[in-house]
Amino acid sequence: MSQPTPGWVKPLLLMLGLLITAANFLVFTNWSWFERGTTADTRNGAYSLENRDERLRQSVFLVKSADCASQRDNYGTAFAVAPGYLVTAAQVVSQSHQCPSGLRVVDSRGASQSAQLAGYSEETGLALVEIVGSQAPPIPLASSQAFENSSQVIGVYTVGYPLVNDTPREDQASFSDIGVLTYDKNLHRFGSAGVSINSGNSGGPAVLETERKVLGVAVTIRPTGGTEGISYIIPSDDLRRFFRDTTGQELP
């Protein structure tokens, strides 16, 4: 005569079955948030594109700045920091500073619209662009001062519209490789080796690899005393002060 099955066996088997089902679900389900932060492609120290935060593209714009004298366009990148406001590098819109009607921006969907120059400073190297009706979410800013004396290895990358044969790809912004960050107290700039910035990327956000926050604004003009082969970044705290002085508002 067989012994009756103990009462605790069936609940245990049920629990084991549920655990196995959950494990299989996590392994085989392709969730972008589950994959984010893992290095699927470590060649050249870069994440694969699929593991980058794609939402950043919604906040990054191509800038077309007309040169009224030469009748040609200059290109660069800008990004949303507050509703209706984009920040870029002063060098991107230097000609539009003299030709206000020649400034346009293109969003991640390819929609083009006119823009107004709301602020310009050669001293800081920054410019503020005002647009109407944009739903682009502002990218959160990091506190750059917190990273100036850091002894940790800090990874950073840029998002923008690099030029190919002097022409940008307007279909979508692209991500750079990840570079290692340093701070130059004499230049009051961050420098990064490994981040390739060309004229189209200038004005785009330099994003912290782990925090997905903006550490500063990428620029292509090397400051006096700068090192060849190093990409330079205007600190986010400078951006905050520039925005406050221009608009009277505070960025978070």
Coordinates of N, CA and C in Angstrom, one line a residue:
M1 N 0.9 -1.2 0.0 CA 0.0 0.0 0.0 C 0.9 1.2 0.0
S2 N 0.7 2.2 -1.0 CA 1.5 3.3 -1.2 C 1.3 4.4 -0.1
Q3 N 2.4 5.1 0.3 CA 2.3 6.1 1.3 C 1.6 7.4 0.7
P4 N 0.8 8.1 1.4 CA 0.2 9.3 0.9 C 1.3 10.4 0.7
T5 N 1.1 11.2 -0.3 CA 2.0 12.3 -0.6 C 1.9 13.4 0.5
P6 N 3.0 13.7 1.1 CA 3.0 14.8 2.1 C 2.4 16.1 1.6
G7 N 1.7 16.8 2.4 CA 1.0 18.0 2.0 C 1.9 19.1 1.5
W8 N 3.1 19.1 1.9 CA 4.0 20.2 1.5 C 4.7 20.0 0.1
V9 N 4.5 18.8 -0.4 CA 5.2 18.5 -1.7 C 4.6 19.3 -2.9
K10 N 3.3 19.3 -3.0 CA 2.6 20.0 -4.1 C 2.9 21.5 -4.1
P11 N 2.8 22.2 -3.0 CA 3.1 23.6 -3.1 C 4.6 23.9 -3.5
L12 N 5.5 23.0 -3.0 CA 6.9 23.2 -3.4 C 7.1 23.0 -4.9
L13 N 6.5 22.0 -5.5 CA 6.6 21.8 -6.9 C 6.0 22.9 -7.7
L14 N 4.9 23.5 -7.2 CA 4.3 24.6 -7.9 C 5.2 25.8 -7.8
M15 N 5.8 26.1 -6.7 CA 6.7 27.2 -6.5 C 8.0 27.1 -7.5
L16 N 8.5 25.8 -7.6 CA 9.7 25.6 -8.5 C 9.3 25.8 -9.9
G17 N 8.1 25.4 -10.3 CA 7.6 25.7 -11.7 C 7.5 27.1 -12.0
L18 N 7.0 27.9 -11.0 CA 6.8 29.4 -11.3 C 8.2 30.0 -11.4
L19 N 9.2 29.6 -10.6 CA 10.5 30.2 -10.6 C 11.2 29.9 -12.0
I20 N 11.0 28.7 -12.5 CA 11.6 28.3 -13.8 C 11.0 29.1 -14.9
T21 N 9.6 29.3 -14.8 CA 8.9 30.1 -15.9 C 9.4 31.5 -15.9
A22 N 9.6 32.1 -14.7 CA 10.0 33.5 -14.5 C 11.4 33.7 -15.1
A23 N 12.3 32.7 -14.8 CA 13.7 32.8 -15.3 C 13.7 32.7 -16.8
N24 N 13.0 31.9 -17.4 CA 13.0 31.8 -18.8 C 12.4 33.0 -19.5
F25 N 11.4 33.6 -18.8 CA 10.8 34.9 -19.3 C 11.8 36.0 -19.4
L26 N 12.6 36.2 -18.3 CA 13.6 37.2 -18.2 C 14.8 37.0 -19.2
V27 N 15.2 35.8 -19.4 CA 16.3 35.5 -20.3 C 15.9 35.7 -21.8
F28 N 14.7 35.3 -22.2 CA 14.4 35.3 -23.6 C 13.5 36.5 -24.0
T29 N 13.1 37.3 -23.1 CA 12.3 38.5 -23.5 C 13.3 39.6 -23.8
N30 N 13.1 40.3 -24.9 CA 13.9 41.4 -25.4 C 13.4 42.7 -24.9
W31 N 13.7 43.0 -23.7 CA 13.3 44.3 -23.1 C 14.5 45.3 -23.2
S32 N 14.2 46.5 -23.8 CA 15.3 47.4 -23.9 C 15.8 47.9 -22.6
W33 N 14.9 48.1 -21.6 CA 15.3 48.6 -20.3 C 16.1 47.5 -19.5
F34 N 15.8 46.2 -19.8 CA 16.5 45.2 -19.2 C 17.9 45.1 -19.7
E35 N 18.1 45.3 -21.0 CA 19.4 45.2 -21.7 C 20.3 46.5 -21.4
R36 N 19.6 47.6 -21.2 CA 20.4 48.9 -21.0 C 21.4 48.8 -19.9
G37 N 22.6 49.3 -20.1 CA 23.6 49.2 -19.1 C 24.5 48.0 -19.2
T38 N 24.2 47.1 -20.1 CA 25.1 46.0 -20.4 C 25.9 46.2 -21.6
T39 N 27.1 45.7 -21.7 CA 27.9 45.9 -22.8 C 27.7 44.8 -23.8
A40 N 26.9 45.1 -24.8 CA 26.7 44.1 -25.8 C 27.8 44.1 -26.9
D41 N 28.4 45.2 -27.0 CA 29.5 45.3 -28.0 C 30.6 46.2 -27.4
T42 N 31.7 45.6 -27.0 CA 32.7 46.4 -26.3 C 33.9 46.8 -27.2
R43 N 33.7 46.6 -28.5 CA 34.8 47.0 -29.4 C 34.9 48.5 -29.3
N44 N 36.2 48.9 -29.2 CA 36.5 50.4 -29.1 C 35.9 51.0 -27.8
G45 N 35.6 50.1 -26.9 CA 35.0 50.7 -25.6 C 33.6 51.2 -25.7
A46 N 32.9 50.9 -26.8 CA 31.6 51.5 -27.0 C 30.5 50.5 -26.8
Y47 N 29.3 51.0 -26.3 CA 28.1 50.3 -26.2 C 27.6 50.1 -27.6
S48 N 26.9 49.0 -27.9 CA 26.2 48.9 -29.2 C 25.0 50.0 -29.2
L49 N 24.6 50.4 -30.3 CA 23.6 51.4 -30.4 C 22.3 51.1 -29.7
E50 N 22.0 49.8 -29.8 CA 20.7 49.4 -29.2 C 20.7 49.6 -27.7
N51 N 21.8 49.6 -27.0 CA 21.9 49.8 -25.6 C 22.0 51.2 -25.1
R52 N 22.1 52.1 -26.1 CA 22.1 53.5 -25.7 C 20.7 54.0 -25.4
D53 N 20.6 55.1 -24.7 CA 19.2 55.6 -24.3 C 18.7 56.4 -25.5
E54 N 17.8 55.7 -26.3 CA 17.2 56.2 -27.5 C 16.4 57.5 -27.3
R55 N 15.9 57.6 -26.1 CA 15.1 58.8 -25.8 C 15.9 60.1 -25.9
L56 N 17.2 60.0 -25.8 CA 18.0 61.2 -26.0 C 17.8 61.8 -27.4
R57 N 17.6 61.0 -28.4 CA 17.4 61.5 -29.7 C 16.2 62.5 -29.8
Q58 N 15.2 62.3 -29.0 CA 14.0 63.2 -29.1 C 14.4 64.6 -28.7
S59 N 15.5 64.7 -27.9 CA 15.9 66.0 -27.3 C 17.0 66.7 -28.1
V60 N 17.5 66.0 -29.1 CA 18.7 66.5 -29.8 C 18.3 67.0 -31.2
F61 N 18.7 68.2 -31.6 CA 18.3 68.8 -32.9 C 19.5 69.1 -33.8
L62 N 19.3 69.0 -35.1 CA 20.2 69.5 -36.0 C 20.0 71.0 -36.2
V63 N 21.1 71.8 -36.2 CA 21.0 73.2 -36.4 C 21.5 73.6 -37.7
K64 N 20.8 74.4 -38.5 CA 21.2 75.0 -39.7 C 21.3 76.5 -39.5
S65 N 22.5 77.0 -39.7 CA 22.7 78.4 -39.4 C 23.2 79.1 -40.7
A66 N 22.4 79.9 -41.3 CA 22.8 80.5 -42.6 C 23.8 81.6 -42.4
D67 N 24.8 81.6 -43.3 CA 25.8 82.7 -43.4 C 25.3 83.6 -44.5
C68 N 24.8 84.8 -44.1 CA 24.2 85.7 -45.1 C 25.2 86.2 -46.1
A69 N 26.5 86.3 -45.7 CA 27.5 86.8 -46.6 C 27.8 85.8 -47.7
S70 N 28.0 84.5 -47.4 CA 28.4 83.5 -48.3 C 27.3 82.7 -48.9
Q71 N 26.0 82.9 -48.4 CA 24.9 82.2 -48.8 C 25.0 80.7 -48.7
R72 N 25.6 80.3 -47.6 CA 25.8 78.8 -47.4 C 25.4 78.6 -45.9
D73 N 25.0 77.3 -45.7 CA 24.6 76.9 -44.3 C 25.8 76.3 -43.5
N74 N 25.8 76.7 -42.2 CA 26.7 76.0 -41.3 C 25.9 75.1 -40.4
Y75 N 26.4 74.0 -40.0 CA 25.7 72.9 -39.3 C 26.3 72.7 -38.0
G76 N 25.4 72.3 -37.1 CA 25.8 71.9 -35.7 C 24.7 71.1 -35.0
T77 N 24.8 71.0 -33.7 CA 23.8 70.3 -32.9 C 23.4 71.1 -31.8
A78 N 22.1 70.9 -31.3 CA 21.6 71.6 -30.1 C 20.8 70.6 -29.4
F79 N 20.5 70.9 -28.1 CA 19.7 70.0 -27.3 C 18.8 70.7 -26.4
A80 N 17.6 70.1 -26.0 CA 16.6 70.8 -25.2 C 17.1 70.8 -23.7
V81 N 17.0 72.0 -23.1 CA 17.3 72.1 -21.7 C 16.1 72.6 -20.9
A82 N 15.2 73.2 -21.5 CA 13.9 73.7 -20.9 C 12.9 73.8 -22.0
P83 N 11.6 73.8 -21.6 CA 10.5 73.9 -22.6 C 10.7 75.1 -23.5
G84 N 10.9 74.9 -24.8 CA 11.1 76.0 -25.8 C 12.5 76.5 -25.9
Y85 N 13.4 75.9 -25.2 CA 14.8 76.4 -25.3 C 15.8 75.2 -25.6
L86 N 16.7 75.5 -26.6 CA 17.8 74.6 -26.9 C 19.1 75.3 -26.6
V87 N 20.1 74.6 -26.2 CA 21.5 75.1 -26.0 C 22.3 74.5 -27.1
T88 N 23.3 75.4 -27.6 CA 24.2 74.9 -28.6 C 25.5 75.7 -28.3
A89 N 26.5 75.4 -29.2 CA 27.8 76.1 -29.1 C 27.7 77.4 -29.8
A90 N 28.3 78.5 -29.3 CA 28.3 79.8 -30.0 C 28.8 79.7 -31.4
Q91 N 29.8 78.9 -31.6 CA 30.4 78.8 -32.9 C 29.5 78.3 -34.0
V92 N 28.5 77.5 -33.6 CA 27.5 77.0 -34.5 C 26.6 78.1 -35.1
V93 N 26.3 79.1 -34.3 CA 25.3 80.1 -34.7 C 26.0 81.5 -34.9
S94 N 27.3 81.5 -35.0 CA 28.0 82.8 -35.0 C 27.6 83.7 -36.2
Q95 N 27.3 83.0 -37.3 CA 26.8 83.8 -38.5 C 25.4 84.3 -38.3
S96 N 24.5 83.4 -37.7 CA 23.2 83.8 -37.5 C 23.0 84.9 -36.5
H97 N 24.1 85.1 -35.7 CA 24.1 86.2 -34.7 C 24.0 87.6 -35.5
Q98 N 24.6 87.6 -36.7 CA 24.5 88.7 -37.6 C 23.4 88.6 -38.6
C99 N 22.8 87.4 -38.7 CA 21.7 87.2 -39.7 C 20.6 86.4 -39.1
P100 N 19.8 87.1 -38.3 CA 18.8 86.4 -37.4 C 17.8 85.6 -38.1
S101 N 17.5 85.9 -39.4 CA 16.4 85.2 -40.1 C 16.9 83.8 -40.7
G102 N 18.2 83.5 -40.5 CA 18.7 82.4 -41.2 C 18.9 81.2 -40.2
L103 N 18.2 81.1 -39.2 CA 18.4 80.0 -38.2 C 17.2 79.0 -38.2
R104 N 17.5 77.7 -38.5 CA 16.5 76.7 -38.5 C 17.0 75.4 -37.7
V105 N 16.1 74.7 -37.1 CA 16.4 73.4 -36.4 C 15.6 72.3 -37.0
V106 N 16.1 71.1 -36.9 CA 15.4 69.9 -37.4 C 15.4 68.9 -36.2
D107 N 14.2 68.4 -35.9 CA 14.0 67.5 -34.8 C 14.3 66.0 -35.2
S108 N 14.1 65.1 -34.3 CA 14.4 63.7 -34.5 C 13.5 63.0 -35.5
R109 N 12.3 63.7 -35.8 CA 11.4 63.1 -36.8 C 11.6 63.7 -38.2
G110 N 12.6 64.6 -38.3 CA 12.9 65.3 -39.6 C 12.1 66.5 -39.8
A111 N 11.3 67.0 -38.8 CA 10.5 68.2 -39.0 C 11.4 69.4 -38.8
S112 N 11.4 70.4 -39.8 CA 12.2 71.6 -39.7 C 11.3 72.8 -39.3
Q113 N 11.9 73.7 -38.5 CA 11.2 74.9 -38.2 C 12.2 76.0 -37.9
S114 N 11.7 77.2 -38.1 CA 12.6 78.4 -37.8 C 12.8 78.5 -36.3
A115 N 13.9 79.2 -36.0 CA 14.2 79.4 -34.6 C 14.8 80.8 -34.4
Q116 N 14.8 81.2 -33.1 CA 15.3 82.6 -32.8 C 16.5 82.4 -31.9
L117 N 17.4 83.3 -32.1 CA 18.6 83.3 -31.2 C 18.3 84.1 -29.9
A118 N 18.2 83.4 -28.8 CA 17.7 84.1 -27.6 C 18.9 84.6 -26.7
G119 N 20.1 84.0 -26.9 CA 21.3 84.4 -26.2 C 22.5 83.9 -26.9
Y120 N 23.6 84.7 -26.7 CA 24.9 84.4 -27.4 C 26.0 85.0 -26.6
S121 N 27.0 84.1 -26.3 CA 28.1 84.6 -25.5 C 29.4 84.0 -26.0
E122 N 30.3 84.8 -26.6 CA 31.6 84.3 -27.0 C 32.5 83.9 -25.9
E123 N 32.2 84.6 -24.7 CA 33.1 84.4 -23.5 C 32.9 83.0 -23.0
T124 N 31.6 82.5 -22.9 CA 31.3 81.2 -22.4 C 31.4 80.1 -23.5
G125 N 31.2 80.6 -24.8 CA 31.2 79.7 -25.9 C 29.8 79.0 -26.1
L126 N 28.8 79.6 -25.5 CA 27.4 79.1 -25.6 C 26.4 80.0 -26.3
A127 N 25.4 79.4 -26.8 CA 24.3 80.1 -27.4 C 23.0 79.4 -27.0
L128 N 21.9 80.3 -26.9 CA 20.6 79.8 -26.5 C 19.6 80.0 -27.7
V129 N 18.9 79.0 -28.1 CA 18.0 79.0 -29.2 C 16.6 78.8 -28.7
E130 N 15.7 79.7 -29.2 CA 14.3 79.5 -28.8 C 13.4 79.0 -29.9
I131 N 12.6 78.0 -29.6 CA 11.7 77.4 -30.6 C 10.3 77.4 -30.1
V132 N 9.3 77.3 -31.0 CA 7.9 77.3 -30.6 C 7.3 75.9 -30.8
G133 N 6.5 75.5 -29.8 CA 5.7 74.3 -30.0 C 6.4 72.9 -29.9
S134 N 7.7 72.9 -29.4 CA 8.4 71.7 -29.4 C 8.0 70.9 -28.1
Q135 N 7.8 69.6 -28.3 CA 7.5 68.7 -27.2 C 8.7 67.9 -26.8
A136 N 9.9 68.3 -27.2 CA 11.1 67.6 -26.9 C 11.4 67.6 -25.3
P137 N 11.6 66.5 -24.7 CA 11.8 66.6 -23.2 C 13.2 67.1 -22.9
P138 N 13.4 68.0 -22.0 CA 14.7 68.5 -21.6 C 15.6 67.4 -21.1
I139 N 16.8 67.4 -21.4 CA 17.8 66.4 -20.9 C 18.3 66.8 -19.5
P140 N 18.2 66.0 -18.5 CA 18.7 66.5 -17.2 C 20.2 66.7 -17.2
L141 N 20.5 67.7 -16.4 CA 21.9 68.1 -16.3 C 22.6 67.5 -15.0
A142 N 23.8 67.1 -15.1 CA 24.6 66.7 -14.0 C 25.2 67.9 -13.4
S143 N 25.7 67.9 -12.2 CA 26.5 68.9 -11.6 C 28.0 68.7 -12.0
S144 N 28.5 69.6 -12.9 CA 29.8 69.3 -13.4 C 30.9 69.5 -12.3
Q145 N 30.6 70.3 -11.3 CA 31.6 70.6 -10.2 C 31.9 69.3 -9.5
A146 N 30.9 68.4 -9.4 CA 31.1 67.1 -8.7 C 32.1 66.2 -9.3
F147 N 32.4 66.5 -10.6 CA 33.3 65.6 -11.4 C 34.7 66.2 -11.6
E148 N 34.8 67.5 -11.2 CA 36.1 68.2 -11.5 C 37.3 67.6 -10.8
N149 N 37.1 67.1 -9.6 CA 38.2 66.5 -8.8 C 38.0 65.0 -8.6
S150 N 37.2 64.4 -9.4 CA 37.0 63.0 -9.2 C 38.2 62.1 -9.7
S151 N 38.5 61.1 -8.9 CA 39.6 60.2 -9.2 C 39.1 59.0 -9.9
Q152 N 37.8 58.9 -10.1 CA 37.3 57.7 -10.8 C 37.4 57.9 -12.3
V153 N 37.4 56.7 -13.0 CA 37.4 56.7 -14.5 C 36.0 57.0 -14.9
I154 N 35.8 58.1 -15.6 CA 34.4 58.6 -16.0 C 34.3 58.5 -17.5
G155 N 33.2 57.8 -17.9 CA 33.0 57.6 -19.4 C 31.9 58.6 -19.8
V156 N 32.1 59.2 -21.0 CA 31.2 60.2 -21.6 C 31.1 59.9 -23.1
Y157 N 29.9 60.3 -23.6 CA 29.8 60.2 -25.1 C 28.9 61.4 -25.5
T158 N 28.9 61.6 -26.8 CA 28.1 62.7 -27.4 C 27.0 62.2 -28.3
V159 N 26.0 63.0 -28.5 CA 24.9 62.7 -29.4 C 24.8 63.9 -30.3
G160 N 24.8 63.6 -31.6 CA 24.7 64.8 -32.5 C 24.6 64.4 -34.0
Y161 N 24.9 65.3 -34.9 CA 24.8 65.1 -36.3 C 26.1 65.4 -37.0
P162 N 27.0 64.4 -36.9 CA 28.3 64.5 -37.5 C 28.2 64.7 -39.0
L163 N 29.1 65.5 -39.5 CA 29.1 65.8 -41.0 C 29.9 64.7 -41.7
V164 N 29.3 64.4 -42.9 CA 29.9 63.4 -43.8 C 30.0 64.2 -45.1
N165 N 31.2 64.5 -45.6 CA 31.5 65.3 -46.8 C 30.8 66.6 -46.7
D166 N 30.9 67.2 -45.5 CA 30.4 68.6 -45.2 C 28.9 68.6 -45.1
T167 N 28.2 67.5 -45.1 CA 26.8 67.4 -45.0 C 26.3 66.5 -43.9
P168 N 25.3 66.9 -43.1 CA 24.9 66.1 -42.0 C 23.9 65.1 -42.5
R169 N 23.8 64.0 -41.8 CA 22.7 63.0 -42.0 C 21.5 63.5 -41.2
E170 N 20.4 63.9 -41.9 CA 19.3 64.5 -41.2 C 18.3 63.5 -40.7
D171 N 18.5 62.2 -41.0 CA 17.4 61.2 -40.6 C 17.5 60.9 -39.1
Q172 N 18.6 61.0 -38.5 CA 18.7 60.7 -37.1 C 20.0 61.1 -36.5
A173 N 20.0 61.5 -35.2 CA 21.2 61.8 -34.5 C 22.0 60.5 -34.3
S174 N 23.3 60.6 -34.2 CA 24.1 59.4 -33.9 C 24.9 59.5 -32.6
F175 N 25.3 58.4 -32.1 CA 26.1 58.4 -30.8 C 27.6 58.2 -31.1
S176 N 28.4 58.9 -30.4 CA 29.9 58.7 -30.5 C 30.3 57.5 -29.7
D177 N 31.6 57.2 -29.9 CA 32.2 56.2 -29.0 C 32.3 56.8 -27.6
I178 N 32.6 56.0 -26.6 CA 32.7 56.5 -25.2 C 34.2 56.8 -25.0
G179 N 34.4 58.0 -24.4 CA 35.7 58.4 -24.1 C 35.9 58.6 -22.6
V180 N 37.2 58.7 -22.2 CA 37.5 58.9 -20.8 C 37.7 60.3 -20.5
L181 N 37.1 60.8 -19.4 CA 37.0 62.2 -19.1 C 38.1 62.6 -18.1
T182 N 38.6 63.9 -18.3 CA 39.5 64.5 -17.4 C 39.1 66.0 -17.3
Y183 N 39.6 66.7 -16.3 CA 39.3 68.1 -16.1 C 40.5 68.9 -16.1
D184 N 40.5 70.0 -16.9 CA 41.7 70.9 -17.0 C 41.3 72.2 -16.3
K185 N 41.9 72.4 -15.1 CA 41.6 73.6 -14.3 C 42.0 74.9 -15.0
N186 N 43.1 74.8 -15.7 CA 43.6 76.0 -16.4 C 42.7 76.5 -17.5
L187 N 42.1 75.5 -18.2 CA 41.2 75.8 -19.3 C 39.8 75.9 -18.9
H188 N 39.5 75.5 -17.7 CA 38.1 75.4 -17.2 C 37.2 74.6 -18.2
R189 N 37.7 73.5 -18.7 CA 37.0 72.7 -19.6 C 37.3 71.2 -19.2
F190 N 36.3 70.4 -19.5 CA 36.6 68.9 -19.5 C 37.2 68.5 -20.8
G191 N 38.1 67.6 -20.8 CA 38.7 67.0 -22.0 C 38.4 65.5 -22.0
S192 N 38.3 65.0 -23.2 CA 38.0 63.6 -23.4 C 38.7 63.0 -24.5
A193 N 39.5 61.9 -24.3 CA 40.2 61.2 -25.4 C 39.3 60.0 -25.7
G194 N 39.1 59.8 -27.0 CA 38.2 58.7 -27.5 C 36.9 59.2 -28.0
V195 N 36.5 60.4 -27.7 CA 35.2 60.9 -28.2 C 35.6 61.8 -29.5
S196 N 35.1 61.3 -30.6 CA 35.4 62.0 -31.9 C 34.3 63.1 -32.1
I197 N 34.7 64.3 -32.1 CA 33.7 65.4 -32.3 C 34.1 66.2 -33.6
N198 N 33.3 66.2 -34.6 CA 33.5 67.0 -35.8 C 32.6 68.2 -35.7
S199 N 32.6 69.0 -36.8 CA 31.8 70.3 -36.8 C 30.3 70.1 -36.6
G200 N 29.8 69.0 -37.1 CA 28.4 68.7 -37.0 C 28.0 68.4 -35.5
N201 N 28.9 67.8 -34.8 CA 28.6 67.4 -33.4 C 28.7 68.6 -32.4
S202 N 29.3 69.7 -32.9 CA 29.6 70.8 -32.0 C 28.2 71.4 -31.5
G203 N 28.1 71.6 -30.2 CA 26.9 72.1 -29.6 C 26.0 71.0 -29.0
G204 N 26.4 69.7 -29.2 CA 25.6 68.6 -28.7 C 25.9 68.3 -27.3
P205 N 25.1 67.5 -26.7 CA 25.3 67.1 -25.3 C 26.4 66.1 -25.1
A206 N 27.3 66.3 -24.1 CA 28.2 65.3 -23.6 C 27.6 64.6 -22.5
V207 N 27.3 63.3 -22.6 CA 26.4 62.6 -21.7 C 27.3 61.6 -20.9
L208 N 27.0 61.6 -19.6 CA 27.7 60.6 -18.7 C 27.2 59.2 -19.0
E209 N 28.1 58.3 -19.2 CA 27.8 57.0 -19.6 C 26.8 56.3 -18.7
T210 N 27.1 56.4 -17.4 CA 26.3 55.7 -16.4 C 25.0 56.4 -16.0
E211 N 25.1 57.7 -15.8 CA 24.0 58.5 -15.3 C 23.0 59.0 -16.3
R212 N 23.4 59.0 -17.6 CA 22.6 59.5 -18.7 C 22.2 61.0 -18.4
K213 N 23.1 61.7 -17.8 CA 22.9 63.1 -17.6 C 23.9 63.9 -18.4
V214 N 23.6 65.2 -18.7 CA 24.5 66.0 -19.5 C 25.6 66.6 -18.6
L215 N 26.9 66.3 -18.9 CA 28.0 66.9 -18.2 C 28.4 68.2 -18.8
G216 N 28.0 68.5 -20.0 CA 28.4 69.7 -20.7 C 28.1 69.7 -22.1
V217 N 28.6 70.7 -22.8 CA 28.4 71.0 -24.2 C 29.6 70.7 -25.0
A218 N 29.5 69.8 -26.0 CA 30.7 69.4 -26.8 C 31.0 70.6 -27.8
V219 N 32.3 70.9 -27.9 CA 32.7 71.9 -28.9 C 33.9 71.4 -29.7
T220 N 34.1 72.0 -30.9 CA 35.1 71.6 -31.8 C 36.3 72.6 -31.8
I221 N 36.1 73.8 -31.3 CA 37.1 74.8 -31.3 C 38.0 74.5 -30.0
R222 N 39.3 74.2 -30.3 CA 40.2 73.9 -29.1 C 40.6 75.2 -28.4
P223 N 40.4 75.2 -27.1 CA 40.8 76.4 -26.4 C 42.3 76.7 -26.5
T224 N 42.7 77.9 -26.3 CA 44.1 78.2 -26.3 C 44.9 77.5 -25.2
G225 N 45.9 76.7 -25.6 CA 46.6 75.9 -24.6 C 46.0 74.5 -24.6
G226 N 45.0 74.2 -25.4 CA 44.4 72.9 -25.4 C 45.4 71.9 -26.2
T227 N 45.1 70.6 -25.9 CA 45.9 69.6 -26.5 C 45.3 69.0 -27.8
E228 N 46.2 68.8 -28.8 CA 45.7 68.2 -30.0 C 45.2 66.8 -29.8
G229 N 44.0 66.4 -30.4 CA 43.5 65.1 -30.3 C 42.5 64.9 -29.1
I230 N 42.4 66.0 -28.3 CA 41.4 65.9 -27.2 C 40.2 66.7 -27.5
S231 N 39.0 66.1 -27.3 CA 37.7 66.8 -27.5 C 37.4 67.5 -26.2
Y232 N 36.9 68.8 -26.3 CA 36.6 69.6 -25.2 C 35.1 69.8 -24.9
I233 N 34.8 70.0 -23.6 CA 33.4 70.0 -23.2 C 33.2 71.2 -22.2
I234 N 32.3 72.1 -22.5 CA 32.0 73.2 -21.7 C 31.1 72.7 -20.5
P235 N 31.5 72.9 -19.3 CA 30.8 72.3 -18.1 C 29.4 72.7 -18.0
S236 N 28.6 71.8 -17.5 CA 27.1 72.0 -17.3 C 26.8 73.2 -16.4
D237 N 27.7 73.4 -15.3 CA 27.4 74.5 -14.4 C 27.6 75.8 -15.1
D238 N 28.5 75.9 -16.1 CA 28.6 77.1 -16.9 C 27.3 77.3 -17.7
L239 N 26.7 76.2 -18.2 CA 25.5 76.3 -19.0 C 24.4 76.8 -18.1
R240 N 24.3 76.3 -16.9 CA 23.3 76.8 -15.9 C 23.4 78.3 -15.7
R241 N 24.6 78.8 -15.5 CA 24.7 80.2 -15.3 C 24.4 81.1 -16.5
F242 N 24.8 80.6 -17.7 CA 24.4 81.2 -18.9 C 22.9 81.3 -19.1
F243 N 22.2 80.2 -18.9 CA 20.8 80.2 -19.0 C 20.1 81.1 -18.1
R244 N 20.6 81.2 -16.8 CA 20.0 82.1 -15.8 C 20.2 83.5 -16.2
D245 N 21.4 83.8 -16.6 CA 21.7 85.2 -17.0 C 21.0 85.7 -18.2
T246 N 20.6 84.7 -19.1 CA 19.9 85.1 -20.4 C 18.4 85.1 -20.2
T247 N 17.9 84.2 -19.4 CA 16.4 84.2 -19.3 C 15.9 84.6 -17.9
G248 N 16.7 84.6 -16.9 CA 16.2 84.9 -15.6 C 15.6 83.7 -14.9
Q249 N 15.7 82.5 -15.6 CA 15.2 81.3 -15.0 C 16.3 80.4 -14.6
E250 N 15.9 79.4 -13.7 CA 16.9 78.5 -13.2 C 16.7 77.1 -13.9
L251 N 17.7 76.5 -14.3 CA 17.6 75.1 -14.7 C 17.8 74.2 -13.5
P252 N 17.1 73.0 -13.5 CA 17.2 72.1 -12.4 C 18.6 71.4 -12.4

